[in-house]
């Protein structure tokens, strides 16, 4: 799949609670993209007048800023990670119950327990996030 420079979205037809997602990606300079997880049903979002970005978890695919692999506004990697433009990178995302594990280029970046996020717009550590519903 190749983006057109605008907001391209690819959805699965089925919902998956537990899964392992493996993919390769090559980024251009200054690119910013992501993989959205735990996205509510689109019809439900429309009824609540919410956007999927406010109601889902996003694993960052981004060049620069050292945030590749971050679970956007929820969990950061233990060290800055930047994707090299033009090079293929491998992501492995595993969701098992409330646990989300992200591996980038064979290095496990983190394991995050969503069950600790019980309050909308807040992470377990008390920092604010953009997610309009509890993480768990």
C-alpha positions as MATLAB code, in Angstrom:
seq = 'XXXXXXXXXXXXXXXXXXXXXXXXXXXXXXXXXXXXXXXXXXXXXXXXXXXXXXXXXXXXXXXXXXXXXXXXXXXXXXXXXXXXXXXXXXXXXXXXXXXXXXXXXXXXXXXXXXXXXXXXXXXXXXXXXXXXXXXX';
ca = [
       0.000    0.000    0.000;
       1.319    3.435   -0.841;
      -0.124    6.622    0.603;
      -1.220    9.512   -1.559;
       0.121   12.200    0.766;
      -3.258   12.619    2.417;
      -4.953   10.617    5.148;
      -5.245    7.037    3.888;
      -6.964    4.535    6.167;
      -7.057    0.771    5.730;
      -9.542   -1.160    7.920;
      -9.967   -4.855    8.591;
     -13.435   -6.297    7.976;
     -13.327   -8.264   11.226;
     -12.609   -7.196   14.782;
      -9.726   -8.852   16.596;
      -9.285   -8.917   20.343;
      -6.008  -10.834   20.460;
      -3.656  -10.746   17.488;
      -0.109  -10.591   16.231;
       0.548   -8.126   13.420;
       3.797   -8.278   11.451;
       4.518   -5.738    8.723;
       7.338   -3.947    6.975;
       7.378   -0.261    6.237;
       9.642    2.168    4.431;
       9.285    5.843    5.272;
      10.090    9.025    3.411;
      11.754   11.996    5.127;
       9.360   13.860    7.459;
       6.672   11.171    7.169;
       4.153   10.611    9.945;
       1.828    7.624   10.064;
       0.620    4.929   12.414;
      -1.203    1.696   13.093;
      -4.422    2.124   15.061;
      -5.426   -0.527   17.596;
      -8.584   -1.166   19.602;
     -10.624    1.166   17.421;
     -14.342    1.160   18.258;
     -16.949    0.467   15.583;
     -17.148    3.359   13.126;
     -20.933    3.631   13.415;
     -20.629    3.949   17.201;
     -18.040    6.685   16.772;
     -20.329    8.596   14.414;
     -23.172    8.421   16.953;
     -20.873    9.833   19.643;
     -19.363   12.358   17.224;
     -15.874   11.057   17.867;
     -13.018   10.428   15.476;
     -11.119    7.143   15.473;
      -7.933    9.019   16.429;
      -9.570   10.114   19.691;
     -10.824    6.654   20.525;
      -8.008    4.331   19.480;
      -4.424    3.546   20.300;
      -1.818    4.503   17.688;
       1.590    2.895   17.269;
       3.797    5.548   15.663;
       5.420    5.098   12.260;
       7.321    8.337   11.998;
      10.597    9.679   10.671;
      12.581   11.892   13.015;
      11.678   13.084   16.519;
      12.758    9.703   17.984;
       9.186    8.550   18.556;
       8.918    5.551   16.199;
       7.075    2.725   17.940;
       5.548    4.916   20.655;
       1.970    4.205   21.669;
       0.992    7.799   20.900;
       0.352    9.912   24.024;
       0.089    6.734   26.121;
       3.469    4.974   26.283;
       6.896    5.995   25.012;
       9.822    3.771   24.218;
      12.578    3.642   26.830;
      14.965    5.314   24.372;
      14.396    7.519   21.320;
      13.892    5.508   18.117;
      14.093    7.079   14.654;
      13.258    5.368   11.369;
      15.839    5.775    8.633;
      14.192    7.069    5.422;
      14.385    4.722    2.433;
      15.232    1.676    4.568;
      12.745   -1.134    5.258;
      11.790   -1.504    8.931;
       9.938   -4.389   10.555;
       7.209   -3.953   13.173;
       5.657   -6.682   15.292;
       2.638   -5.704   17.371;
       1.081   -8.218   19.730;
      -2.194   -7.690   21.565;
      -3.046  -10.310   24.164;
      -5.851   -9.291   26.480;
      -4.867   -5.960   28.003;
      -1.175   -6.351   27.108;
       0.253   -4.563   24.054;
       3.811   -5.430   22.994;
       5.665   -3.546   20.256;
       8.874   -4.751   18.619;
      10.715   -2.722   15.988;
      13.489   -4.217   13.855;
      13.771   -7.160   16.237;
      14.111   -5.025   19.390;
      11.288   -5.173   21.917;
      10.405   -1.550   22.695;
       7.846   -2.070   25.458;
       5.011   -4.084   26.912;
       2.110   -1.957   28.129;
      -0.840   -3.052   30.262;
      -4.001   -1.239   29.150;
      -5.934   -2.434   32.218;
      -4.183    0.248   34.261;
      -5.820    3.024   32.203;
      -9.190    3.399   33.895;
      -9.897    7.112   33.337;
     -10.627    8.762   29.973;
      -7.982   11.262   28.773;
      -5.439   10.071   31.353;
      -2.621    7.514   31.379;
      -1.998    5.263   34.392;
       0.833    7.627   35.467;
      -1.600   10.578   35.575;
      -0.380   12.272   32.385;
      -3.050   13.465   29.972;
      -3.644   11.749   26.633;
      -5.994   12.274   23.683;
      -7.986    9.056   24.133;
     -11.599   10.004   24.919;
     -12.390    6.732   26.709;
     -10.584    4.614   29.282;
      -7.721    2.551   27.847;
      -8.919   -0.749   29.297;
];
